[in-house]
mmCIF file of C-alpha atoms in Angstrom:
data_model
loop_
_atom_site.group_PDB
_atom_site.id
_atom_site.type_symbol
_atom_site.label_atom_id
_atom_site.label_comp_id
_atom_site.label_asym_id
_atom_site.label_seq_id
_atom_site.Cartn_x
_atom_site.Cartn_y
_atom_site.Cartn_z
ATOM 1 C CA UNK A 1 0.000 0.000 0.000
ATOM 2 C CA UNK A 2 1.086 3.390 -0.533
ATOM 3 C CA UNK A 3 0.180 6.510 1.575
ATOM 4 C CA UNK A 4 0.139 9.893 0.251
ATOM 5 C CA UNK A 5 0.244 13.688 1.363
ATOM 6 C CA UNK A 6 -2.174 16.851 0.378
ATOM 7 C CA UNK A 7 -0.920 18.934 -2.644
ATOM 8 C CA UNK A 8 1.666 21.430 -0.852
ATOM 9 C CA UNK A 9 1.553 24.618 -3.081
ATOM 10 C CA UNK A 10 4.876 27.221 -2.285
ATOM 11 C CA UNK A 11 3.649 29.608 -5.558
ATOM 12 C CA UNK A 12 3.435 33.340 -3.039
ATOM 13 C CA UNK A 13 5.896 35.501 -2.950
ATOM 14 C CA UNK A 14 8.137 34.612 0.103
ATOM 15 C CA UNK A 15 9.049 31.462 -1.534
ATOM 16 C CA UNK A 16 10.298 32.976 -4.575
ATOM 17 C CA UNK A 17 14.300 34.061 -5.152
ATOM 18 C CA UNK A 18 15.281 36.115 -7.454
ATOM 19 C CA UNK A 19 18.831 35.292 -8.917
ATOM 20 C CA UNK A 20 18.236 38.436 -11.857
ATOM 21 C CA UNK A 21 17.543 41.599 -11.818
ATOM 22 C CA UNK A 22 14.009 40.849 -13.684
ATOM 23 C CA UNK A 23 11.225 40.948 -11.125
ATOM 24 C CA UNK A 24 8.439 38.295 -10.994
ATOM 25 C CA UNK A 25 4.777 38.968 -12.303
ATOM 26 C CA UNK A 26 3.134 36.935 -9.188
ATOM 27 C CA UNK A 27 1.455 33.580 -9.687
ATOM 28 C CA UNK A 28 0.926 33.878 -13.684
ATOM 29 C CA UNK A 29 4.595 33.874 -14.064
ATOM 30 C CA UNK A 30 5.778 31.238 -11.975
ATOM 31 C CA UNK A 31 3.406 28.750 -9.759
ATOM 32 C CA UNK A 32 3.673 25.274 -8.204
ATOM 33 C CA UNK A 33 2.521 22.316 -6.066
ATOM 34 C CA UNK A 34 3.947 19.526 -4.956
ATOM 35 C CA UNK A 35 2.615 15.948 -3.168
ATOM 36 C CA UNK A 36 4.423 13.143 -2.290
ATOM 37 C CA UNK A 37 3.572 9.395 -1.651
ATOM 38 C CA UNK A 38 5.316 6.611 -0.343
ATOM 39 C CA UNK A 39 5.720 2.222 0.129
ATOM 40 C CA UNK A 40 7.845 0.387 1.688
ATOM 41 C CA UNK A 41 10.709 0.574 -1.862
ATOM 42 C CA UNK A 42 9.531 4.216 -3.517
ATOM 43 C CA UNK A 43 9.053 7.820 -2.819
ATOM 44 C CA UNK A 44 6.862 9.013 -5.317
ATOM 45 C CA UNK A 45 6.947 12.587 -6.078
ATOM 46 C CA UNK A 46 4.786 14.630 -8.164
ATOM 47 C CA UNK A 47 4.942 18.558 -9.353
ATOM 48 C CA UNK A 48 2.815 20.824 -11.064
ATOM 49 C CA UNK A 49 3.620 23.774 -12.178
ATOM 50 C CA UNK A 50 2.528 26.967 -14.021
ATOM 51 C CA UNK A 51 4.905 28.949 -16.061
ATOM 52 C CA UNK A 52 4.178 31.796 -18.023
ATOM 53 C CA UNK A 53 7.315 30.856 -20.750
ATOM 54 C CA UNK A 54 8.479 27.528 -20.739
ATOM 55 C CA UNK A 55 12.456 27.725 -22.157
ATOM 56 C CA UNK A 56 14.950 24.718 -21.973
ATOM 57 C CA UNK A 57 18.077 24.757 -23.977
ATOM 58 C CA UNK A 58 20.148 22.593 -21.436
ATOM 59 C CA UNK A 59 21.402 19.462 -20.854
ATOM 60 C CA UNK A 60 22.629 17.369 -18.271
ATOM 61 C CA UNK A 61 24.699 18.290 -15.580
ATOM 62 C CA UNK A 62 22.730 22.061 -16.562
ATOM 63 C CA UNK A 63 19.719 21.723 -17.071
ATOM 64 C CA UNK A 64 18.927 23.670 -13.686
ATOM 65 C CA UNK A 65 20.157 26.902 -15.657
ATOM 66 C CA UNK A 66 16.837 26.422 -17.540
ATOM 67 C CA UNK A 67 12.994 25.369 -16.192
ATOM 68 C CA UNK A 68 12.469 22.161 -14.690
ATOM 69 C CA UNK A 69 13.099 20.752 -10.728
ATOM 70 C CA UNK A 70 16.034 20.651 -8.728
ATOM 71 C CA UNK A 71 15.151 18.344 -5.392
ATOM 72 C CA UNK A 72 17.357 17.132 -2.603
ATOM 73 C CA UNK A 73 16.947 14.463 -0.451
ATOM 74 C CA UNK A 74 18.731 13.055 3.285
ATOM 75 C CA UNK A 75 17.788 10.359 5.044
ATOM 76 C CA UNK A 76 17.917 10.868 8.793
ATOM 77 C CA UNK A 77 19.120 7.287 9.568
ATOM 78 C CA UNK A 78 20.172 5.724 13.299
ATOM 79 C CA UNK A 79 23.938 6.919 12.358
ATOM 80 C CA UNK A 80 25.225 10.216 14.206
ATOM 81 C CA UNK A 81 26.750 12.313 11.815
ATOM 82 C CA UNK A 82 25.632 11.159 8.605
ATOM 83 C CA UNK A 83 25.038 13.919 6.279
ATOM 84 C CA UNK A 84 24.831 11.847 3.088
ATOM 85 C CA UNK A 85 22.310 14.021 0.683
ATOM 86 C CA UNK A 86 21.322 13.586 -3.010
ATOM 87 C CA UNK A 87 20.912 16.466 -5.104
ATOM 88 C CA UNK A 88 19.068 15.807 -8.560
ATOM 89 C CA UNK A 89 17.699 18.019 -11.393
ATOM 90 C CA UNK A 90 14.707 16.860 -13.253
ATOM 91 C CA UNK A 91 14.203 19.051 -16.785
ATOM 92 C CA UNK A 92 11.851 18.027 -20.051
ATOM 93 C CA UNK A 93 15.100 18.644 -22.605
ATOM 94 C CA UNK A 94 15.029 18.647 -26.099
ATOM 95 C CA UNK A 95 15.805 14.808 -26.177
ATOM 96 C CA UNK A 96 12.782 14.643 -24.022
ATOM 97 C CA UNK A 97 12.763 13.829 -20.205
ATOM 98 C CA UNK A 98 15.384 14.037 -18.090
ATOM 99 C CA UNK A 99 16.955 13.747 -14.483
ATOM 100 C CA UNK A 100 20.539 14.195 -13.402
ATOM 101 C CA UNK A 101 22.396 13.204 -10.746
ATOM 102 C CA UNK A 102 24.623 16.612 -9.421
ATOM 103 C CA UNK A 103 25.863 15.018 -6.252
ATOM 104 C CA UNK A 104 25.521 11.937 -3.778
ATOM 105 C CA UNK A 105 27.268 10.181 -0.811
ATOM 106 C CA UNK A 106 31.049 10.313 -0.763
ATOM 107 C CA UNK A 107 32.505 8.846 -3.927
ATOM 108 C CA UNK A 108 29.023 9.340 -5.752
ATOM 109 C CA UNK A 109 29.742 10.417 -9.514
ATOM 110 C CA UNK A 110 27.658 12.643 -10.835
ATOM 111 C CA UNK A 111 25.893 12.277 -14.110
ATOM 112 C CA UNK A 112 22.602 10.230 -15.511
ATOM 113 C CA UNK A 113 20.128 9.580 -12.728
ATOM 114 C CA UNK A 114 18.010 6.724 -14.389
ATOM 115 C CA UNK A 115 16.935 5.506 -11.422
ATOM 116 C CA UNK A 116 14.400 8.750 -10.885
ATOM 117 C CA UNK A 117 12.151 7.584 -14.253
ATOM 118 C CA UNK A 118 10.995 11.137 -14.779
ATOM 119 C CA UNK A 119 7.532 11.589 -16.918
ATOM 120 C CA UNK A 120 7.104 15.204 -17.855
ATOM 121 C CA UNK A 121 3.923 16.314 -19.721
ATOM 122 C CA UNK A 122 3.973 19.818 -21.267
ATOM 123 C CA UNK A 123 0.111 21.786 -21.697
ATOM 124 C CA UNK A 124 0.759 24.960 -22.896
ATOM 125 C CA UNK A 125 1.793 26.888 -19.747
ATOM 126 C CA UNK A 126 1.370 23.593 -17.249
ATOM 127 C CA UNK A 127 4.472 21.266 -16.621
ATOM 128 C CA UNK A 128 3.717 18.410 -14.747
ATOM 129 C CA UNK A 129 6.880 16.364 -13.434
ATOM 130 C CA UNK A 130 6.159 13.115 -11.925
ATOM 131 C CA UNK A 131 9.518 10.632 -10.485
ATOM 132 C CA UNK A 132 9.788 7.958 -8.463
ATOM 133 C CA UNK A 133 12.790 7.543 -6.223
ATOM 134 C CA UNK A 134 13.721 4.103 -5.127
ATOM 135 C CA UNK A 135 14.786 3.576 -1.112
ATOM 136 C CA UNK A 136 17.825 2.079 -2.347
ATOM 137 C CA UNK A 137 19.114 4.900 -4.518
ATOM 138 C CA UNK A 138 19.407 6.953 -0.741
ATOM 139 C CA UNK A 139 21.319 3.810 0.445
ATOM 140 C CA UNK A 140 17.792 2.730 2.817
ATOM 141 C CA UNK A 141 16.910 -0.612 2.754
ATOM 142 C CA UNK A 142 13.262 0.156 2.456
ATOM 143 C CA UNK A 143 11.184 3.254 3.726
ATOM 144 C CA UNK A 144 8.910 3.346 6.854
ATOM 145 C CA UNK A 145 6.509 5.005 8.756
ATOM 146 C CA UNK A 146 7.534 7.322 10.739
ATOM 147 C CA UNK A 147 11.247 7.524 9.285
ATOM 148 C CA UNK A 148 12.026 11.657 8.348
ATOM 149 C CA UNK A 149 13.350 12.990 5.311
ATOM 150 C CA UNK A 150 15.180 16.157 4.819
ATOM 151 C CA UNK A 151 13.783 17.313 1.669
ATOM 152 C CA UNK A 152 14.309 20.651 -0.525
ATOM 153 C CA UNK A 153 12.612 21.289 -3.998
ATOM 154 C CA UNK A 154 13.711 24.021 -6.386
ATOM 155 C CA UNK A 155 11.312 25.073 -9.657
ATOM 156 C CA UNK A 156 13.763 27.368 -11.677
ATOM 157 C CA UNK A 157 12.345 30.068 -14.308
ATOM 158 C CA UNK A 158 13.913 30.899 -17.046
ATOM 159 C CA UNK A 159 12.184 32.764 -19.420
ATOM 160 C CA UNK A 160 15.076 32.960 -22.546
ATOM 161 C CA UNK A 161 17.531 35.326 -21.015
ATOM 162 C CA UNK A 162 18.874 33.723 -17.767
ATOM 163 C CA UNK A 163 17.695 31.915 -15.089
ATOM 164 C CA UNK A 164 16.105 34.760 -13.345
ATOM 165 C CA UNK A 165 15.254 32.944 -10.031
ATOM 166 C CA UNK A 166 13.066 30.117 -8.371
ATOM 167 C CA UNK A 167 10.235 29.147 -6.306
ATOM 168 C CA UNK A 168 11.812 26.441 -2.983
ATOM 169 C CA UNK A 169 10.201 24.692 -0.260
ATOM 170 C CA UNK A 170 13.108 23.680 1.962
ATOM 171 C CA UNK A 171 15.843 25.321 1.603
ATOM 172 C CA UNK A 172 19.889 24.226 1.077
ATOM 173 C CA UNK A 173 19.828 23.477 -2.582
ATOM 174 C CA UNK A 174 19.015 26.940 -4.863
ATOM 175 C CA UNK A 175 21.683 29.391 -3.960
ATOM 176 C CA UNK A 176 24.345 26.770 -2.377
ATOM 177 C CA UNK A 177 24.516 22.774 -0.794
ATOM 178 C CA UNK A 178 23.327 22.656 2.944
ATOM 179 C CA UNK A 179 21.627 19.804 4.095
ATOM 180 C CA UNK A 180 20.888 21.164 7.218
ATOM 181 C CA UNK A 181 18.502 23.877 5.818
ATOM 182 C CA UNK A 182 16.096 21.438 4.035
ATOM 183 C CA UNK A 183 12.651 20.795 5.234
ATOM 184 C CA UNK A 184 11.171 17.863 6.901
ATOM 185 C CA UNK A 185 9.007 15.421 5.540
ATOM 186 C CA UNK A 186 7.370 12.706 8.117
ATOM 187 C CA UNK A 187 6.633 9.517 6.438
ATOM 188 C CA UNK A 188 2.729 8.719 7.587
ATOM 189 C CA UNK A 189 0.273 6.678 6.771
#
């Protein structure tokens, strides 16, 4: 069985960053929601977003310079110390979609993160992004109730001239790496 959270929406103002000098026009420019479900071997994540001009040019290890997701991911596990994190970016490319993997455990390599299987649909000015993420991939066994997850999600907006900022929930993953700023989610039933 699988259990699964309300749609989180983090579209208003005070979660949006401007990395540009180009100021946002509100909700009609840039909105989003997120929800997230779970089993024992998958966190399933899914995004939906509103854009006012969807541009992606990118590839790879930067795609985040253009729309799409950027989400990281820790695993508070029994281990003092462990700050192992997972930083991925999730973009509908030109070759169709895609996720990357920018940075893992020690000794992680990044590149290709085929593991995520991204589905992005494209409607006009809706982008929905739907990934699953397998328990193993965050070096768990299997996921449980109960067990927390730092989590941070990034929607970047880039409308042709420059990424000119991003919607977060969480924090620690759009202007630098800091596992200690993301959010917590609370796997429940």
């Amino acid at each position: 069985s699988t259990s699964k959270a309300p749609s989180l929406a983090f579209g208003d103002e005070s979660e949006y960053r401007r990395v540009m000098e180009v100021k946002r026009n509100g909700s009609e420019d840039l909105d989003a929601s997120f929800s997230m479900r779970w089993d024992t071997g998958r966190l399933y994540l899914s995004v939906q977003v509103r854009d006012d001009v969807f541009f992606q040019e990118s590839s790879g290890a930067d795609t985040w310079n253009g729309d799409g997701i950027q989400l990281a991911l820790h695993a508070f596990t029994p281990e003092p110390g462990n700050l192992d994190h997972w930083d991925y970016d999730v973009a509908l490319t030109k070759a169709g979609a895609a996720s990357y993997r920018q940075m893992g455990p020690k000794g992680t390599v990044p590149g290709p993160a085929p593991g995520l299987s991204p589905r992005i649909a494209r409607d006009g000015n809706q982008v929905s992004y739907e990934l699953e993420l397998p328990a193993a991939a965050m070096g768990l066994g299997a996921f449980r109730k109960g067990m927390g997850i730092g989590f941070s999600l990034v929607v970047n907006d880039n409308d042709g001239k420059g990424r000119k900022g991003y919607l977060r929930w969480g924090d620690g993953i759009g202007a630098g790496k800091d596992p200690s700023l993301y959010g917590l989610v609370l796997l429940e039933e």
